[in-house]
């Protein structure tokens, strides 16, 4: 990958110049951060698992007409994506109270919400991603009302579809964060599409039977077996990468 020009390096991913104009290569790292990067660590194998999990979910979403940046997986840690102009807003959808929501409103973690709640956060490391409303977003020109309407409509479709998909493999979709980007066609028309990733780094996923956390909260809260949780999500979705399957077989045989 070092031959390609690096465009951007984030906390968990690197973006490289793509093979054709309008494309990028998204590389998934094992690095993990939490609490606005105050906590740092490495979750070994996470990049490979998230690449595969995000590929699977974005592909399923394309099939139901949710436009997104994913083109194809290139290798264990890399995927080819459409280059977008990122909207600097994180869209969070919540079905069950957890994390910062439980703290802010004093609602016990695990309490089902009366309906799905959509929130916006302004992407800014210096400010710690403050929660914002449509007023802030449009006043500061981070997005137009029409963009926001599209983002909310897409986020709710993603929520309905993924809630069902995960329930089918015994997992509750508690909450998740989405990012969107703008793409322009040859006539200069703009379209909003889903970008970034959908993985246990960006969603809370609990086992339906036991409420066991199968996501980044295991890292945030030092619950242990973080890799195992990510692997379990990939396994249930049927997308455990071949390298991981081989490794698992090896360790199972060794245990016999
Ligand atoms: N989230 C994320 N990136 C962020 C903040 C939140 O992916 O910068 C995800 C998080 O994993 C969870 C959801 O968005 O699935 C809601 O997170 P919350 O606001 O509760 O924040 P947290 O408790 O993670 O600080």
GROMACS .gro file of C-alpha atoms and ligand atoms in nm:
model
  281
    1UNK     CA    1   0.000   0.000   0.000
    2UNK     CA    2   0.292   0.236   0.061
    3UNK     CA    3   0.314   0.295  -0.319
    4UNK     CA    4  -0.021   0.470  -0.311
    5UNK     CA    5  -0.052   0.831  -0.203
    6UNK     CA    6  -0.201   0.869   0.143
    7UNK     CA    7  -0.490   1.115   0.140
    8UNK     CA    8  -0.604   1.100   0.501
    9UNK     CA    9  -0.528   0.905   0.818
   10UNK     CA   10  -0.799   0.874   1.083
   11UNK     CA   11  -0.812   0.685   1.411
   12UNK     CA   12  -0.916   0.349   1.269
   13UNK     CA   13  -0.872   0.386   0.893
   14UNK     CA   14  -0.643   0.527   0.628
   15UNK     CA   15  -0.758   0.658   0.290
   16UNK     CA   16  -0.527   0.620  -0.010
   17UNK     CA   17  -0.558   0.748  -0.362
   18UNK     CA   18  -0.761   0.500  -0.568
   19UNK     CA   19  -0.671   0.337  -0.901
   20UNK     CA   20  -0.917   0.558  -1.095
   21UNK     CA   21  -1.031   0.918  -1.053
   22UNK     CA   22  -1.320   0.943  -0.809
   23UNK     CA   23  -1.212   0.635  -0.615
   24UNK     CA   24  -1.019   0.581  -0.292
   25UNK     CA   25  -0.880   0.280  -0.110
   26UNK     CA   26  -1.003   0.250   0.248
   27UNK     CA   27  -0.756   0.061   0.471
   28UNK     CA   28  -0.881  -0.074   0.806
   29UNK     CA   29  -0.632  -0.057   1.096
   30UNK     CA   30  -0.634  -0.253   1.422
   31UNK     CA   31  -0.603   0.072   1.620
   32UNK     CA   32  -0.889   0.160   1.851
   33UNK     CA   33  -0.968   0.484   2.033
   34UNK     CA   34  -1.247   0.581   2.269
   35UNK     CA   35  -1.360   0.884   2.469
   36UNK     CA   36  -1.240   1.127   2.202
   37UNK     CA   37  -0.904   0.946   2.170
   38UNK     CA   38  -0.820   0.971   2.542
   39UNK     CA   39  -0.813   0.590   2.548
   40UNK     CA   40  -0.600   0.420   2.284
   41UNK     CA   41  -0.533   0.057   2.208
   42UNK     CA   42  -0.496  -0.213   1.949
   43UNK     CA   43  -0.758  -0.480   1.886
   44UNK     CA   44  -0.565  -0.741   1.696
   45UNK     CA   45  -0.742  -0.854   1.380
   46UNK     CA   46  -1.010  -0.583   1.409
   47UNK     CA   47  -0.923  -0.422   1.075
   48UNK     CA   48  -0.969  -0.747   0.886
   49UNK     CA   49  -1.301  -0.818   1.058
   50UNK     CA   50  -1.441  -0.466   1.014
   51UNK     CA   51  -1.344  -0.463   0.646
   52UNK     CA   52  -1.539  -0.781   0.596
   53UNK     CA   53  -1.838  -0.686   0.815
   54UNK     CA   54  -1.870  -0.342   0.654
   55UNK     CA   55  -1.841  -0.494   0.305
   56UNK     CA   56  -2.125  -0.731   0.384
   57UNK     CA   57  -2.356  -0.467   0.535
   58UNK     CA   58  -2.290  -0.205   0.264
   59UNK     CA   59  -2.352  -0.467  -0.006
   60UNK     CA   60  -2.685  -0.569   0.151
   61UNK     CA   61  -2.780  -0.198   0.180
   62UNK     CA   62  -2.697  -0.138  -0.188
   63UNK     CA   63  -2.935  -0.421  -0.275
   64UNK     CA   64  -3.225  -0.245  -0.100
   65UNK     CA   65  -3.142   0.085  -0.269
   66UNK     CA   66  -2.943   0.263   0.000
   67UNK     CA   67  -2.669   0.429  -0.208
   68UNK     CA   68  -2.324   0.399  -0.050
   69UNK     CA   69  -1.956   0.443  -0.122
   70UNK     CA   70  -1.857   0.074  -0.124
   71UNK     CA   71  -1.737  -0.062  -0.461
   72UNK     CA   72  -1.551  -0.385  -0.380
   73UNK     CA   73  -1.314  -0.543  -0.134
   74UNK     CA   74  -0.952  -0.546  -0.254
   75UNK     CA   75  -0.776  -0.744   0.018
   76UNK     CA   76  -0.813  -0.849   0.381
   77UNK     CA   77  -0.778  -0.490   0.503
   78UNK     CA   78  -0.864  -0.280   0.198
   79UNK     CA   79  -1.175  -0.187   0.007
   80UNK     CA   80  -1.228   0.029  -0.300
   81UNK     CA   81  -1.475   0.311  -0.239
   82UNK     CA   82  -1.620   0.611  -0.420
   83UNK     CA   83  -1.456   0.938  -0.321
   84UNK     CA   84  -1.710   1.164  -0.151
   85UNK     CA   85  -1.713   1.506   0.009
   86UNK     CA   86  -1.783   1.410   0.369
   87UNK     CA   87  -2.068   1.595   0.543
   88UNK     CA   88  -1.915   1.688   0.882
   89UNK     CA   89  -2.212   1.545   1.074
   90UNK     CA   90  -2.237   1.210   1.253
   91UNK     CA   91  -2.590   1.074   1.243
   92UNK     CA   92  -2.668   0.849   1.540
   93UNK     CA   93  -2.979   0.630   1.547
   94UNK     CA   94  -3.083   0.479   1.880
   95UNK     CA   95  -3.331   0.201   1.955
   96UNK     CA   96  -3.227   0.119   2.311
   97UNK     CA   97  -3.073   0.355   2.569
   98UNK     CA   98  -2.696   0.315   2.612
   99UNK     CA   99  -2.371   0.509   2.635
  100UNK     CA  100  -2.384   0.889   2.633
  101UNK     CA  101  -2.764   0.886   2.589
  102UNK     CA  102  -2.815   0.694   2.914
  103UNK     CA  103  -2.586   0.940   3.095
  104UNK     CA  104  -2.740   1.253   2.943
  105UNK     CA  105  -3.101   1.160   3.017
  106UNK     CA  106  -3.053   0.938   3.323
  107UNK     CA  107  -3.217   0.641   3.150
  108UNK     CA  108  -3.083   0.299   3.249
  109UNK     CA  109  -2.878   0.127   2.981
  110UNK     CA  110  -3.091  -0.136   2.808
  111UNK     CA  111  -3.421   0.055   2.831
  112UNK     CA  112  -3.602   0.028   2.495
  113UNK     CA  113  -3.689   0.371   2.353
  114UNK     CA  114  -4.053   0.453   2.266
  115UNK     CA  115  -3.939   0.508   1.908
  116UNK     CA  116  -3.611   0.527   1.720
  117UNK     CA  117  -3.434   0.854   1.796
  118UNK     CA  118  -3.205   1.028   1.548
  119UNK     CA  119  -2.933   1.266   1.674
  120UNK     CA  120  -2.668   1.480   1.504
  121UNK     CA  121  -2.313   1.543   1.620
  122UNK     CA  122  -2.068   1.789   1.463
  123UNK     CA  123  -1.748   1.607   1.363
  124UNK     CA  124  -1.474   1.795   1.548
  125UNK     CA  125  -1.199   1.631   1.753
  126UNK     CA  126  -1.107   1.962   1.920
  127UNK     CA  127  -1.464   2.016   2.037
  128UNK     CA  128  -1.528   1.648   2.121
  129UNK     CA  129  -1.804   1.601   1.862
  130UNK     CA  130  -2.075   1.821   2.022
  131UNK     CA  131  -2.439   1.731   1.977
  132UNK     CA  132  -2.608   1.977   1.740
  133UNK     CA  133  -2.953   2.043   1.598
  134UNK     CA  134  -3.074   2.113   1.245
  135UNK     CA  135  -3.057   2.485   1.331
  136UNK     CA  136  -2.681   2.470   1.394
  137UNK     CA  137  -2.619   2.252   1.090
  138UNK     CA  138  -2.800   2.478   0.845
  139UNK     CA  139  -2.692   2.808   1.007
  140UNK     CA  140  -2.323   2.709   0.987
  141UNK     CA  141  -2.373   2.565   0.638
  142UNK     CA  142  -2.249   2.215   0.732
  143UNK     CA  143  -2.541   2.077   0.532
  144UNK     CA  144  -2.857   2.204   0.366
  145UNK     CA  145  -3.205   2.113   0.489
  146UNK     CA  146  -3.250   1.890   0.184
  147UNK     CA  147  -2.923   1.704   0.261
  148UNK     CA  148  -3.037   1.651   0.618
  149UNK     CA  149  -3.378   1.524   0.509
  150UNK     CA  150  -3.205   1.274   0.279
  151UNK     CA  151  -2.964   1.169   0.556
  152UNK     CA  152  -3.242   1.111   0.809
  153UNK     CA  153  -3.456   0.918   0.559
  154UNK     CA  154  -3.158   0.697   0.468
  155UNK     CA  155  -3.057   0.650   0.833
  156UNK     CA  156  -3.408   0.530   0.924
  157UNK     CA  157  -3.413   0.286   0.632
  158UNK     CA  158  -3.073   0.157   0.738
  159UNK     CA  159  -3.205   0.119   1.092
  160UNK     CA  160  -3.514  -0.079   0.989
  161UNK     CA  161  -3.321  -0.303   0.756
  162UNK     CA  162  -3.023  -0.367   0.982
  163UNK     CA  163  -3.241  -0.418   1.292
  164UNK     CA  164  -3.408  -0.708   1.110
  165UNK     CA  165  -3.087  -0.841   0.962
  166UNK     CA  166  -2.914  -0.850   1.302
  167UNK     CA  167  -3.219  -0.992   1.481
  168UNK     CA  168  -3.204  -1.278   1.232
  169UNK     CA  169  -2.861  -1.371   1.371
  170UNK     CA  170  -2.957  -1.321   1.735
  171UNK     CA  171  -2.824  -0.967   1.778
  172UNK     CA  172  -3.000  -0.649   1.897
  173UNK     CA  173  -2.907  -0.332   1.711
  174UNK     CA  174  -2.893  -0.096   2.010
  175UNK     CA  175  -2.758   0.214   1.832
  176UNK     CA  176  -2.517   0.311   1.556
  177UNK     CA  177  -2.344   0.603   1.390
  178UNK     CA  178  -2.350   0.682   1.018
  179UNK     CA  179  -2.157   0.927   0.804
  180UNK     CA  180  -2.266   1.058   0.467
  181UNK     CA  181  -2.094   1.222   0.174
  182UNK     CA  182  -2.180   1.417  -0.139
  183UNK     CA  183  -2.106   1.291  -0.487
  184UNK     CA  184  -2.143   1.501  -0.800
  185UNK     CA  185  -2.240   1.368  -1.142
  186UNK     CA  186  -2.117   1.501  -1.478
  187UNK     CA  187  -2.394   1.765  -1.479
  188UNK     CA  188  -2.287   1.893  -1.138
  189UNK     CA  189  -2.596   1.747  -0.967
  190UNK     CA  190  -2.530   1.647  -0.607
  191UNK     CA  191  -2.641   1.328  -0.434
  192UNK     CA  192  -2.604   1.216  -0.073
  193UNK     CA  193  -2.468   0.865  -0.020
  194UNK     CA  194  -2.374   0.660   0.285
  195UNK     CA  195  -1.998   0.654   0.354
  196UNK     CA  196  -1.743   0.547   0.621
  197UNK     CA  197  -1.814   0.203   0.771
  198UNK     CA  198  -2.073   0.004   0.961
  199UNK     CA  199  -1.906  -0.229   1.209
  200UNK     CA  200  -1.885  -0.310   1.581
  201UNK     CA  201  -1.668   0.006   1.605
  202UNK     CA  202  -1.965   0.223   1.508
  203UNK     CA  203  -2.265   0.024   1.638
  204UNK     CA  204  -2.374  -0.126   1.969
  205UNK     CA  205  -2.463  -0.491   1.917
  206UNK     CA  206  -2.595  -0.709   2.200
  207UNK     CA  207  -2.671  -1.080   2.202
  208UNK     CA  208  -3.051  -1.121   2.205
  209UNK     CA  209  -3.050  -1.394   2.471
  210UNK     CA  210  -2.787  -1.271   2.716
  211UNK     CA  211  -2.744  -0.899   2.632
  212UNK     CA  212  -2.372  -0.971   2.606
  213UNK     CA  213  -2.198  -0.677   2.437
  214UNK     CA  214  -2.047  -0.771   2.101
  215UNK     CA  215  -1.898  -0.433   2.006
  216UNK     CA  216  -1.648  -0.160   2.094
  217UNK     CA  217  -1.797  -0.114   2.442
  218UNK     CA  218  -1.588  -0.419   2.536
  219UNK     CA  219  -1.283  -0.202   2.465
  220UNK     CA  220  -1.430   0.119   2.615
  221UNK     CA  221  -1.524  -0.060   2.937
  222UNK     CA  222  -1.231  -0.307   2.957
  223UNK     CA  223  -1.465  -0.606   2.941
  224UNK     CA  224  -1.205  -0.831   2.774
  225UNK     CA  225  -1.227  -1.059   2.470
  226UNK     CA  226  -1.276  -0.763   2.234
  227UNK     CA  227  -1.143  -0.955   1.931
  228UNK     CA  228  -1.370  -1.247   2.016
  229UNK     CA  229  -1.677  -1.020   2.009
  230UNK     CA  230  -1.592  -0.877   1.666
  231UNK     CA  231  -1.518  -1.228   1.538
  232UNK     CA  232  -1.853  -1.349   1.674
  233UNK     CA  233  -2.038  -1.076   1.478
  234UNK     CA  234  -1.851  -1.171   1.159
  235UNK     CA  235  -1.921  -1.540   1.224
  236UNK     CA  236  -2.295  -1.484   1.277
  237UNK     CA  237  -2.315  -1.277   0.958
  238UNK     CA  238  -2.132  -1.560   0.778
  239UNK     CA  239  -1.842  -1.337   0.674
  240UNK     CA  240  -1.553  -1.458   0.888
  241UNK     CA  241  -1.256  -1.397   0.654
  242UNK     CA  242  -1.085  -1.712   0.528
  243UNK     CA  243  -0.764  -1.625   0.716
  244UNK     CA  244  -0.963  -1.611   1.039
  245UNK     CA  245  -1.147  -1.935   0.964
  246UNK     CA  246  -0.813  -2.109   0.910
  247UNK     CA  247  -0.676  -1.962   1.231
  248UNK     CA  248  -0.986  -2.070   1.424
  249UNK     CA  249  -0.968  -2.422   1.283
  250UNK     CA  250  -0.604  -2.434   1.385
  251UNK     CA  251  -0.677  -2.322   1.740
  252UNK     CA  252  -0.972  -2.559   1.769
  253UNK     CA  253  -0.755  -2.848   1.655
  254UNK     CA  254  -0.484  -2.745   1.896
  255UNK     CA  255  -0.741  -2.749   2.176
  256UNK     CA  256  -0.849  -3.108   2.096
  257LIG     N1  257  -2.022   0.636   1.784
  257LIG     C1  258  -1.921   0.630   1.689
  257LIG     N2  259  -1.829   0.729   1.685
  257LIG     C2  260  -1.832   0.837   1.768
  257LIG     C3  261  -1.935   0.842   1.865
  257LIG     C4  262  -2.028   0.741   1.870
  257LIG     O1  263  -1.915   0.535   1.611
  257LIG     O2  264  -1.746   0.926   1.757
  257LIG     C5  265  -2.124   0.529   1.789
  257LIG     C6  266  -2.110   0.443   1.913
  257LIG     O3  267  -2.030   0.330   1.888
  257LIG     C7  268  -2.252   0.403   1.941
  257LIG     C8  269  -2.335   0.522   1.888
  257LIG     O4  270  -2.251   0.590   1.795
  257LIG     O5  271  -2.287   0.289   1.866
  257LIG     C9  272  -2.381   0.617   1.996
  257LIG     O6  273  -2.272   0.653   2.076
  257LIG     P1  274  -2.287   0.746   2.204
  257LIG     O7  275  -2.337   0.879   2.162
  257LIG     O8  276  -2.365   0.674   2.307
  257LIG     O9  277  -2.141   0.778   2.248
  257LIG     P2  278  -2.039   0.699   2.338
  257LIG    O10  279  -2.113   0.642   2.453
  257LIG    O11  280  -1.984   0.596   2.244
  257LIG    O12  281  -1.942   0.806   2.372
   0.00000   0.00000   0.00000
